[in-house]
């Protein structure tokens, strides 16, 4: 009994040599990253290279763009993989000049490069040629310097204007133009934006003509924080605060996975099962909140559904608190395992989890009664916010957003880690591509998570007492070799949560880059909303289920 | 079970009523009902009416107090919170409002979406450079008197992100704060305790907000001219409102 692996027989697999042949003399050098072969190319051949890889080799997923500064050069790395076979990866390394860092934009090939490159420009300072919208994205437009660059002075004063919120009507009237459009600010403090997101919308009557998410109101320098912390203990608390909707353990796993692969640490099976169980409980809690707030967005249901979902979250949080000692910021994983074993008495813990799982079907029934079979909700969500699979892929959408568009992609199965391979569960997809499908995917994923947790509980219950090994032997300090590079991802609550790390021989990473699923998912919002009514745009935003801590990092 | 007992109760009352007052239907017996109510209020037969306040006042419907004192009591007993979420702490804040913890029990759980209707703002999260001017704006839009609860370490010092290049080192750099609730995140119980403390202080009329070093919203033209201002003068209009961060002086 185990999860049904995807059929990758039809997906061509290229050896590094074949890729090198395909790229021909575009390649000017080779690198070896722990996760994938790296090919160095010239900064003006980015489009050509990526096009060939996408069209001729099937690398259709630009997972992440990492930018960094070395002593002698700048560098952008394009991490490519395939939606049909996640285990195939390739890194395209694009060095740029130290004095005048310019590199060609990949926006023409992958739409997702748009935001990723803006971020790279903002934080590291690489300029992207032919980029359609070359501006800062996370920091205010008047910011001086690029904070993740080498010569940034953190003490210099900064001046931040409040001008994004100037009265836009004033300008319209002055320009006595013929246009009938109206400019509308939504957020950054607005109940429907799920945090501090600012949406600049241009409306024609009730319809959205153009919409632009403006992010960075919660840019907490997570990457800088991780770069100044040690691998062994100090980084682990930060992932909890990326996707903070109780998805803590899922995020911790992202870091644990990448660091364990880098330092070559083997995690005991028992710990893997505990991790799997904890992570799935987190996924349920995160999805519950997504359901509750979605209902709140769609028909202002603050009384019933929102409260129901909080009720169920409280149950999950109680279990997680028993397990980890914390309600929200768990800090439970350690490199090589977890920090402590299940709480004593174990029988009580198992019983609590079982009770919760037993009540879950009834609770879900309730959700279905009130949400999915509710006519109002159906009218608002069926057929609105349509995101065709091809568009979703081009924007690098993952998680429930991609699966709601019929893209069968789930890292738990496609790039197995933890104990998922050995358990019996299914990847949920829906073909509707609309807001309703994304909702359905989340609801059905809760069921699957429950199934996984149940199997984990069974396994843990029968585990022989003297083999309960919760942590591998890991040295106190970890110093991976100089210039080790790795990119690894896990399936977070919102999608592919990846981390790129480069070691420089010390006990802190030289570069720590977070690939956040929400960042890429949010990018699809204009595609879904342009031409639709304002309330549908709000529904689409709700269905994306973003969390700004992870978008802005 | 509940239904059953209620049913019995109703029946009892009916039979009792019938026997005492010859065959008159219950509904028309209005004078009797009024008397019952009055008796219940005064004699303490019915718990619902017999509040502690009523007990203290005896039968007199008048109280004497200072208007200020009364107003403070009112303010503390009915606080409208601004529905304001920033970061991780807002998740715990939502839990505080919702089932299980139910902040409403303490007369402080009506989240208002508009700052113009709110008395209290809970700052639940990390404040970064781009958001601080907006937060100041929202705070300015709230009517007086207004109170601020800082939730979480981030609003005390910047919390885990204290050393970040973009993070404001505590809410007090931007707006005055009345109560700090430490924790990362504070548990809902802790937030409730903070709210209760604030209520207590308000009703005693002793709230004294603290501002450490205010970052003000000012017009760009009013800034002292130095290197950075010169540099930005092409990009920013003199009338634009700006907030200037002197990171080097931050705690
Ligand atoms: S105090 Fe902790 S939980 Fe609260 S916003 Fe800051 S980092 Fe998040």
Short mmCIF file of C-alpha atoms in Angstrom, two decimals, chain A residues 212-383:
data_model
loop_
_atom_site.label_atom_id
_atom_site.label_comp_id
_atom_site.label_asym_id
_atom_site.label_seq_id
_atom_site.Cartn_x
_atom_site.Cartn_y
_atom_site.Cartn_z
CA UNK A 212 -1.38 45.25 -9.86
CA UNK A 213 -0.44 43.73 -6.53
CA UNK A 214 1.99 45.91 -4.62
CA UNK A 215 3.89 43.90 -2.05
CA UNK A 216 6.67 44.48 0.44
CA UNK A 217 4.66 45.69 3.43
CA UNK A 218 5.93 42.74 5.41
CA UNK A 219 9.41 42.34 4.01
CA UNK A 220 11.16 41.28 7.18
CA UNK A 221 14.59 40.49 5.75
CA UNK A 222 14.18 36.75 6.31
CA UNK A 223 17.02 35.95 3.94
CA UNK A 224 19.39 38.30 5.69
CA UNK A 225 18.39 36.84 9.04
CA UNK A 226 19.13 33.32 7.85
CA UNK A 227 22.42 34.35 6.34
CA UNK A 228 23.54 35.69 9.68
CA UNK A 229 22.50 32.59 11.63
CA UNK A 230 24.21 29.23 12.08
CA UNK A 231 23.00 26.12 10.30
CA UNK A 232 22.75 23.95 13.34
CA UNK A 233 20.31 25.77 15.59
CA UNK A 234 19.76 29.40 14.74
CA UNK A 235 18.03 29.18 11.38
CA UNK A 236 15.30 26.74 12.35
CA UNK A 237 13.05 29.23 14.18
CA UNK A 238 12.78 31.50 11.16
CA UNK A 239 10.92 29.19 8.77
CA UNK A 240 8.03 29.10 11.25
CA UNK A 241 7.53 32.75 10.49
CA UNK A 242 7.36 32.54 6.71
CA UNK A 243 4.02 30.90 6.27
CA UNK A 244 2.72 31.57 9.74
CA UNK A 245 -0.78 30.17 9.28
CA UNK A 246 0.16 27.18 11.40
CA UNK A 247 2.17 25.77 8.56
CA UNK A 248 5.28 25.96 10.70
CA UNK A 249 6.36 22.35 10.49
CA UNK A 250 5.98 22.30 6.72
CA UNK A 251 8.32 25.26 6.46
CA UNK A 252 10.76 23.83 8.96
CA UNK A 253 10.88 20.77 6.80
CA UNK A 254 11.97 22.85 3.85
CA UNK A 255 15.00 24.02 5.77
CA UNK A 256 15.62 20.65 7.38
CA UNK A 257 15.57 18.96 4.01
CA UNK A 258 17.95 21.33 2.29
CA UNK A 259 20.39 21.44 5.21
CA UNK A 260 20.33 17.69 5.72
CA UNK A 261 21.03 17.10 2.06
CA UNK A 262 23.84 19.60 2.14
CA UNK A 263 25.49 18.18 5.23
CA UNK A 264 24.63 14.61 4.31
CA UNK A 265 22.58 13.76 7.38
CA UNK A 266 20.41 10.68 7.48
CA UNK A 267 17.17 11.04 9.42
CA UNK A 268 15.94 8.01 11.39
CA UNK A 269 12.74 6.47 10.10
CA UNK A 270 10.90 7.00 13.35
CA UNK A 271 11.61 10.72 13.24
CA UNK A 272 10.48 10.84 9.62
CA UNK A 273 7.11 9.44 10.60
CA UNK A 274 6.70 11.98 13.36
CA UNK A 275 7.65 14.70 10.92
CA UNK A 276 5.16 13.47 8.37
CA UNK A 277 2.38 13.38 10.92
CA UNK A 278 3.17 16.84 12.27
CA UNK A 279 3.46 18.34 8.82
CA UNK A 280 0.11 17.00 7.72
CA UNK A 281 -1.55 18.29 10.87
CA UNK A 282 -0.12 21.68 9.99
CA UNK A 283 -1.45 21.41 6.47
CA UNK A 284 -4.92 20.77 7.83
CA UNK A 285 -4.74 23.76 10.13
CA UNK A 286 -3.57 25.96 7.28
CA UNK A 287 -6.32 24.74 4.97
CA UNK A 288 -8.96 25.28 7.64
CA UNK A 289 -8.03 28.91 7.87
CA UNK A 290 -8.06 29.17 4.11
CA UNK A 291 -11.62 27.84 4.07
CA UNK A 292 -12.78 30.13 6.84
CA UNK A 293 -11.33 33.28 5.38
CA UNK A 294 -12.56 32.34 1.92
CA UNK A 295 -16.09 32.17 3.26
CA UNK A 296 -15.47 35.50 4.92
CA UNK A 297 -14.34 36.99 1.63
CA UNK A 298 -17.16 35.58 -0.42
CA UNK A 299 -20.21 36.26 1.67
CA UNK A 300 -18.98 37.85 4.83
CA UNK A 301 -19.65 34.77 6.88
CA UNK A 302 -17.98 35.80 10.11
CA UNK A 303 -20.38 33.90 12.31
CA UNK A 304 -20.66 30.33 11.16
CA UNK A 305 -17.94 29.15 8.86
CA UNK A 306 -15.17 31.32 10.12
CA UNK A 307 -15.90 30.21 13.66
CA UNK A 308 -16.19 26.57 12.63
CA UNK A 309 -12.85 26.69 10.95
CA UNK A 310 -11.26 28.34 13.95
CA UNK A 311 -12.85 25.68 16.13
CA UNK A 312 -11.23 22.95 14.08
CA UNK A 313 -7.96 24.77 14.02
CA UNK A 314 -8.01 24.98 17.79
CA UNK A 315 -8.31 21.21 17.90
CA UNK A 316 -5.32 20.78 15.63
CA UNK A 317 -3.37 23.37 17.54
CA UNK A 318 -4.05 21.57 20.79
CA UNK A 319 -2.57 18.42 19.33
CA UNK A 320 0.40 20.27 17.96
CA UNK A 321 0.91 22.02 21.27
CA UNK A 322 1.02 18.66 22.98
CA UNK A 323 3.57 17.54 20.46
CA UNK A 324 5.80 20.58 20.22
CA UNK A 325 5.06 22.75 23.22
CA UNK A 326 3.93 25.69 21.11
CA UNK A 327 0.72 26.81 19.50
CA UNK A 328 2.09 28.48 16.43
CA UNK A 329 5.87 28.86 16.23
CA UNK A 330 6.80 25.27 16.81
CA UNK A 331 10.56 25.13 16.33
CA UNK A 332 10.21 21.38 16.61
CA UNK A 333 12.45 20.02 13.87
CA UNK A 334 16.17 19.66 14.33
CA UNK A 335 18.69 18.76 11.71
CA UNK A 336 18.64 14.99 11.77
CA UNK A 337 15.24 14.55 13.35
CA UNK A 338 12.91 16.21 15.80
CA UNK A 339 13.63 17.73 19.16
CA UNK A 340 11.71 15.31 21.36
CA UNK A 341 9.56 12.25 21.19
CA UNK A 342 5.78 12.15 21.38
CA UNK A 343 4.35 13.38 24.67
CA UNK A 344 3.76 10.95 27.50
CA UNK A 345 1.46 9.23 28.12
CA UNK A 346 1.53 8.24 24.50
CA UNK A 347 -1.85 6.54 24.64
CA UNK A 348 -3.51 9.84 25.52
CA UNK A 349 -1.84 11.58 22.65
CA UNK A 350 -2.91 8.90 20.20
CA UNK A 351 -6.40 9.00 21.58
CA UNK A 352 -6.60 12.77 21.15
CA UNK A 353 -5.48 12.54 17.56
CA UNK A 354 -7.89 9.70 16.89
CA UNK A 355 -10.75 11.66 18.43
CA UNK A 356 -9.98 14.56 16.19
CA UNK A 357 -9.80 12.34 13.13
CA UNK A 358 -13.06 10.67 14.06
CA UNK A 359 -14.87 13.96 14.27
CA UNK A 360 -13.36 15.27 11.10
CA UNK A 361 -15.76 13.69 8.57
CA UNK A 362 -18.72 15.26 10.34
CA UNK A 363 -16.98 18.62 10.37
CA UNK A 364 -16.16 18.34 6.70
CA UNK A 365 -19.74 17.40 5.97
CA UNK A 366 -20.71 20.65 7.65
CA UNK A 367 -18.28 22.61 5.51
CA UNK A 368 -19.66 20.99 2.41
CA UNK A 369 -23.22 21.77 3.43
CA UNK A 370 -22.44 25.37 4.05
CA UNK A 371 -19.86 26.08 1.40
CA UNK A 372 -19.60 23.86 -1.61
CA UNK A 373 -23.31 23.16 -1.82
CA UNK A 374 -24.24 26.72 -1.00
CA UNK A 375 -25.81 28.38 -4.01
CA UNK A 376 -24.45 31.82 -3.23
CA UNK A 377 -20.96 30.53 -2.99
CA UNK A 378 -21.35 28.56 -6.18
CA UNK A 379 -22.60 31.57 -8.07
CA UNK A 380 -19.68 33.59 -6.85
CA UNK A 381 -16.98 31.02 -7.49
CA UNK A 382 -17.90 28.66 -10.31
CA UNK A 383 -16.44 30.01 -13.51
#
